[in-house]
C-alpha positions in Angstrom: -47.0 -46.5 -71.9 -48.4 -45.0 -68.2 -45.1 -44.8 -67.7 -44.7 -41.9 -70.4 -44.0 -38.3 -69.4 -46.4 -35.7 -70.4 -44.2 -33.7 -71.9 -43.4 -36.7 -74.4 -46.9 -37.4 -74.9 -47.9 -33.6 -76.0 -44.6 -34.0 -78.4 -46.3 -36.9 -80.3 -49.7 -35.6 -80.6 -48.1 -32.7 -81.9 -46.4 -34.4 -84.8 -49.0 -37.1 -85.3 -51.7 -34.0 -85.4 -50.2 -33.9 -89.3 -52.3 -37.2 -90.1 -55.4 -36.4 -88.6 -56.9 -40.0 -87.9 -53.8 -40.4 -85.4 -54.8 -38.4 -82.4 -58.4 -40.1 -82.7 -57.1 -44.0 -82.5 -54.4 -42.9 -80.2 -57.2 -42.1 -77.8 -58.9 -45.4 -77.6 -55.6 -46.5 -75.5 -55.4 -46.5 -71.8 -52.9 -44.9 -69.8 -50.9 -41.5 -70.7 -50.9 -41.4 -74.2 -54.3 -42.4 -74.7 -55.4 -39.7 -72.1 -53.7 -36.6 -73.7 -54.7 -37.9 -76.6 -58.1 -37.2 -76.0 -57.0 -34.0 -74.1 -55.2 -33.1 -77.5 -58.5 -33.4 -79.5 -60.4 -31.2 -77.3 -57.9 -28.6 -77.3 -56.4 -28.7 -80.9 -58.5 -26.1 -83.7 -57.7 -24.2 -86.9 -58.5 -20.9 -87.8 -60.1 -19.4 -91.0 -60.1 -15.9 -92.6 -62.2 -15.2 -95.2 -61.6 -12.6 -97.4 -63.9 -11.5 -99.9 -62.7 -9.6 -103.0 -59.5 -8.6 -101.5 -61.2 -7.4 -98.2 -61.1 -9.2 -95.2 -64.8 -10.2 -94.1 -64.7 -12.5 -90.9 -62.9 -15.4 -89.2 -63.4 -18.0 -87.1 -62.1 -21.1 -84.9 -62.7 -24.7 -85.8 -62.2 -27.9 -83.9 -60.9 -31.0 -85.7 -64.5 -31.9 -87.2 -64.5 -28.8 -88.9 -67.1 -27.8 -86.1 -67.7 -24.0 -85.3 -66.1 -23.6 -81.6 -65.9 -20.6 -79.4 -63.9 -21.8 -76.7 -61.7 -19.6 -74.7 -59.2 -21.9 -74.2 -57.5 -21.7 -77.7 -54.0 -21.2 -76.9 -51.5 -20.7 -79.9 -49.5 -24.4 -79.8 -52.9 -26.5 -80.3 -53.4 -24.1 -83.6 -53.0 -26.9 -86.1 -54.1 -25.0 -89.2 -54.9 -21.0 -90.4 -56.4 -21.1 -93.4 -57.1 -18.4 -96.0 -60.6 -18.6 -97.4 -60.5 -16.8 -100.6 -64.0 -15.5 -102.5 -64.5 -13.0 -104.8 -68.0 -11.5 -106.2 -67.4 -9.1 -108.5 -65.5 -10.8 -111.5 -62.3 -9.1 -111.2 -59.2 -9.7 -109.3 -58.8 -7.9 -106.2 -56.1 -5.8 -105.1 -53.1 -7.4 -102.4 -53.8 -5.8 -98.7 -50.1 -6.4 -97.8 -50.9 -5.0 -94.4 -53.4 -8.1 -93.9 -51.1 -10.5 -95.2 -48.9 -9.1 -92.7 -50.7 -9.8 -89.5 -52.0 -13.2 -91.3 -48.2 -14.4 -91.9 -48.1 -13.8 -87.9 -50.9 -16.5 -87.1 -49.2 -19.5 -85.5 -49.9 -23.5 -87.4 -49.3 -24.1 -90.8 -51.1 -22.6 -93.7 -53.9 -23.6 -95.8 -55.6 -21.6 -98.7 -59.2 -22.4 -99.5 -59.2 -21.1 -103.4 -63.0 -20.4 -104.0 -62.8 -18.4 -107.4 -60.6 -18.2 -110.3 -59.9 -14.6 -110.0 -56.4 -14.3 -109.3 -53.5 -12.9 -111.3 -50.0 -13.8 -111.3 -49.4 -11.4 -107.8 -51.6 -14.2 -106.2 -49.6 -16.9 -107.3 -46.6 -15.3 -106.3 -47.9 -14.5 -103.0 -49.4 -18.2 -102.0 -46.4 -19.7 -103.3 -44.3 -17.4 -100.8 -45.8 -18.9 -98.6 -43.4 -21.4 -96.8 -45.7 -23.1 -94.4 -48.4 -23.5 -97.0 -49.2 -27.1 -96.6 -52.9 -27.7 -97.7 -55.0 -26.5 -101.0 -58.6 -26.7 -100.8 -59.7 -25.7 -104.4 -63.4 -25.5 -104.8 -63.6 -24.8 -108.5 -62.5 -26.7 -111.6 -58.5 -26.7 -112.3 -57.8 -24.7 -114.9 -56.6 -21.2 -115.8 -54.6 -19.5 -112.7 -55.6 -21.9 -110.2 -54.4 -24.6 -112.4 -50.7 -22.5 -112.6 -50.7 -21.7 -109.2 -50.9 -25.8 -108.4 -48.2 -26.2 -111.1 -45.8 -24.1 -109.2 -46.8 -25.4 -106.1 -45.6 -29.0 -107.0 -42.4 -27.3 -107.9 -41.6 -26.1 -104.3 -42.6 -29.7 -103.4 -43.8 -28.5 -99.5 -47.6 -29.1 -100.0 -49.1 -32.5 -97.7 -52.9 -32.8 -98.5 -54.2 -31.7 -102.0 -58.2 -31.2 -102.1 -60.6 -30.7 -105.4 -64.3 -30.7 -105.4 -63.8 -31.6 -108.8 -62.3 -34.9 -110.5 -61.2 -34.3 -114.3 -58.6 -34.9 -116.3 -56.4 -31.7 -115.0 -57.3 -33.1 -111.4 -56.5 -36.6 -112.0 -52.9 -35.4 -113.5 -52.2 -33.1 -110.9 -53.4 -35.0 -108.4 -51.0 -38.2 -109.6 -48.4 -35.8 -109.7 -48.4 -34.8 -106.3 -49.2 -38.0 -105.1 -45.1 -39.2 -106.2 -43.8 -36.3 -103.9 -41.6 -37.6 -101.3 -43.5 -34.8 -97.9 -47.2 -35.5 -99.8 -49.6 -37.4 -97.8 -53.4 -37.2 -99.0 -55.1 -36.8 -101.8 -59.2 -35.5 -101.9 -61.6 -35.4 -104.2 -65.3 -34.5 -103.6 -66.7 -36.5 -106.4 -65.8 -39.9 -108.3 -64.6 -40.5 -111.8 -63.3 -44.3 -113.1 -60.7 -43.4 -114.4 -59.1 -41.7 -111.3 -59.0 -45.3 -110.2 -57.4 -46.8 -113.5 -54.6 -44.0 -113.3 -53.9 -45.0 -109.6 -54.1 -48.5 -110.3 -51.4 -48.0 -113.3 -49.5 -45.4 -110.8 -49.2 -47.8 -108.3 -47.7 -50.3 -110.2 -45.3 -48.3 -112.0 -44.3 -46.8 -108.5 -45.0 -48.9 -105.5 -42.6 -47.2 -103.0 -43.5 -43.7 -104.1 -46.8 -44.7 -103.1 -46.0 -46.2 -99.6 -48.4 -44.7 -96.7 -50.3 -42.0 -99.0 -53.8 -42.4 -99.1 -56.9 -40.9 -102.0 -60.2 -39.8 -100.7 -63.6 -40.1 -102.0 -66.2 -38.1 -100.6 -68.9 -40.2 -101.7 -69.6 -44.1 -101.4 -67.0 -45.5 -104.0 -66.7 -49.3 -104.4 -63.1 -49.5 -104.1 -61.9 -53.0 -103.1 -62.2 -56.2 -105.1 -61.9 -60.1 -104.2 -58.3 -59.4 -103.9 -59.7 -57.8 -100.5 -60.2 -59.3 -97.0 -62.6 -57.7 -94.8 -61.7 -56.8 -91.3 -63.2 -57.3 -88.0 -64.9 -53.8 -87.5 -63.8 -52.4 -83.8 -65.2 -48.8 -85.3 -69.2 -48.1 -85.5 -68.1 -45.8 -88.2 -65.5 -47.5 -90.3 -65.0 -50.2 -92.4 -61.7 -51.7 -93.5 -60.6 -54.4 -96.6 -57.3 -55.1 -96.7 -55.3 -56.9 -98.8 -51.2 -56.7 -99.9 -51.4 -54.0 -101.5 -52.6 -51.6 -99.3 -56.4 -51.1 -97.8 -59.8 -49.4 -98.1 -62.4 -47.7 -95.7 -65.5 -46.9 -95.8 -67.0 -44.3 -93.2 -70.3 -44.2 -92.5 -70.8 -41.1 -89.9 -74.5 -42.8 -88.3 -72.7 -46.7 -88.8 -72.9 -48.9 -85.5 -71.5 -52.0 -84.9 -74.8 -53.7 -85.1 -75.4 -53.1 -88.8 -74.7 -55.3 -91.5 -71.9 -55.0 -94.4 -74.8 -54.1 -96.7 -76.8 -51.7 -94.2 -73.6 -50.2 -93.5 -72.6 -49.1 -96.9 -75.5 -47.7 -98.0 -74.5 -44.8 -95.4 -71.5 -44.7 -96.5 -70.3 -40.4 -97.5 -66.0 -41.3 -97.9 -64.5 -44.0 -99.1 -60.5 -44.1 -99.3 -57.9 -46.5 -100.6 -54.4 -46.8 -98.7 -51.2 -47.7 -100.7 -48.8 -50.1 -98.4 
C-alpha cells in the first residue's frame, strides 16, 4: 500500500468520498492511503445556500461532520456536496431567481436540496428535477402534497443516492422502499422510528435480496434492530457497535462511547442506529 502513488490515492478518496464512512476507516491504515486519507478528511467540505422565500439569504462551508468551517484552503475538487437549503415564511410560493440558479448550477460537487417547506409549485419540481447532479434530498417536513410529487418524479430519473426524512409514515416508508430497489441508491435516513418501517424491510428484503445488496437504512435515534440471529463483534471503534449475522449487519453509534464501556452502558448513548443488507 506505501507503495501507492498519490495521485492514485486522491483518485480513491475521491470516489469512496460518495459513502461517507470510507474515507474515515481508510484512515486508520498506515502508509499512503491511510495518510491522504486523513489529508482527504481535513480538506474535503460542502457548501450550503439558503434561500429564503425565493431570495437568497446566506451560505456557508461545512466539513464532513456537518461542522461550520472557515478555512481558506477550500479548493473546488475537495467540494463534495452544494446544497440548496430551501425555506419559506410567508405561506406562498416564491418566485424562480433564474439568475441565482444560474451561478448556483456553476458550484462545483454534486447537488443536494434541503426541502424545508411545502411551498413549491410545479416550476420547483421542474427545476430540482433538471437538475442532473442532484444526488441527495433532505426533506424536513412530512411527504405529502408537492414534496411528495417532486420525490415521485425523482425516482423516475432514478439518479438520486441518499434519500433523508425527518419523518417516518406510511408515504415515507413507500417511498423510501421504493428507492431503496434502485440500482445507483445507497442510503436511506429517517430521523425518527416506526415498527413497521422495519416489517416492510424485513418483507423487502426477502422478496429482493440482491436489490438490497450493500444499501444501508438509518435511524437517528437508539433502535433495537438486531435479534439472536445476530453475533456481536469485537468493537475496535469507541463509537460504534456492530452485530452481524448472514444477512447483513447493524451498528449502533454512540458519539461519547469508549471502548471501556459495557454493551449496556454503551447503548443507552446510543443517537443512530442502522441495519446493513449483505
Amino acid at each position: 500500500m506505501d507503495s501507492l502513488p498519490a495521485s492514485f490515492s486522491e483518485e480513491l478518496m475521491m470516489i469512496a468520498s460518495k459513502r461517507i464512512i470510507f474515507p474515515y476507516r481508510v484512515s486508520l491504515l498506515s502508509g499512503t492511503v491511510g495518510s491522504y486519507a486523513q489529508h482527504y478528511i481535513q480538506k474535503v467540505h460542502n457548501k450550503t445556500f439558503r434561500l429564503r422565500n425565493g431570495i437568497f439569504v446566506d451560505s456557508g462551508f461545512f466539513n464532513l461532520s456537518g461542522e461550520r468551517t472557515h478555512s481558506q484552503d477550500l479548493r473546488a475538487k475537495y467540494r463534495d456536496f452544494t446544497a440548496l437549503q430551501f425555506q419559506t415564511s410567508n405561506g406562498e410560493v416564491p418566485q424562480i431567481d433564474g439568475n441565482f440558479l444560474k451561478k448556483f448550477a456553476l458550484e462545483p460537487g454534486s447537488r443536494s436540496l434541503i426541502l424545508q417547506s411545502y411551498r413549491i409549485d410545479n416550476k420547483w419540481i421542474q427545476e430540482f428535477v433538471s437538475w442532473k447532479k442532484l444526488r441527495v434530498v433532505d426533506l424536513k417536513v412530512r411527504c405529502k402534497y408537492e414534496p411528495q410529487k417532486l420525490l415521485q418524479k425523482l425516482l423516475d430519473r432514478k439518479q438520486l443516492l441518499k434519500l433523508y426524512f425527518d419523518f417516518c409514515e406510511d408515504t415515507e416508508i413507500e417511498l423510501g422502499c421504493e428507492f431503496l430497489l434502485q440500482e445507483q441508491f445507497q442510503r436511506l435516513f429517517y430521523g425518527r422510528y416506526n415498527q413497521e418501517t422495519l416489517k416492510q424491510l424485513t418483507a423487502l428484503q426477502k422478496k429482493n435480496k440482491e436489490k438490497l445488496s450493500g444499501k444501508a437504512v438509518v435511524f437517528k435515534e437508539n433502535v433495537h434492530l438486531h435479534d439472536k440471529t445476530f453475533e456481536k463483534c469485537e468493537r475496535t471503534d469507541d463509537c460504534r457497535l456492530r452485530h452481524i449475522a448472514k444477512k447483513g449487519f447493524v451498528e449502533y453509534f454512540n458519539q461519547n462511547g469508549t471502548l471501556e464501556m459495557s454493551e449496556e452502558e454503551f447503548m443507552k448513548g446510543v443517537t443512530q442506529s442502522l441495519v446493513h443488507f449483505s
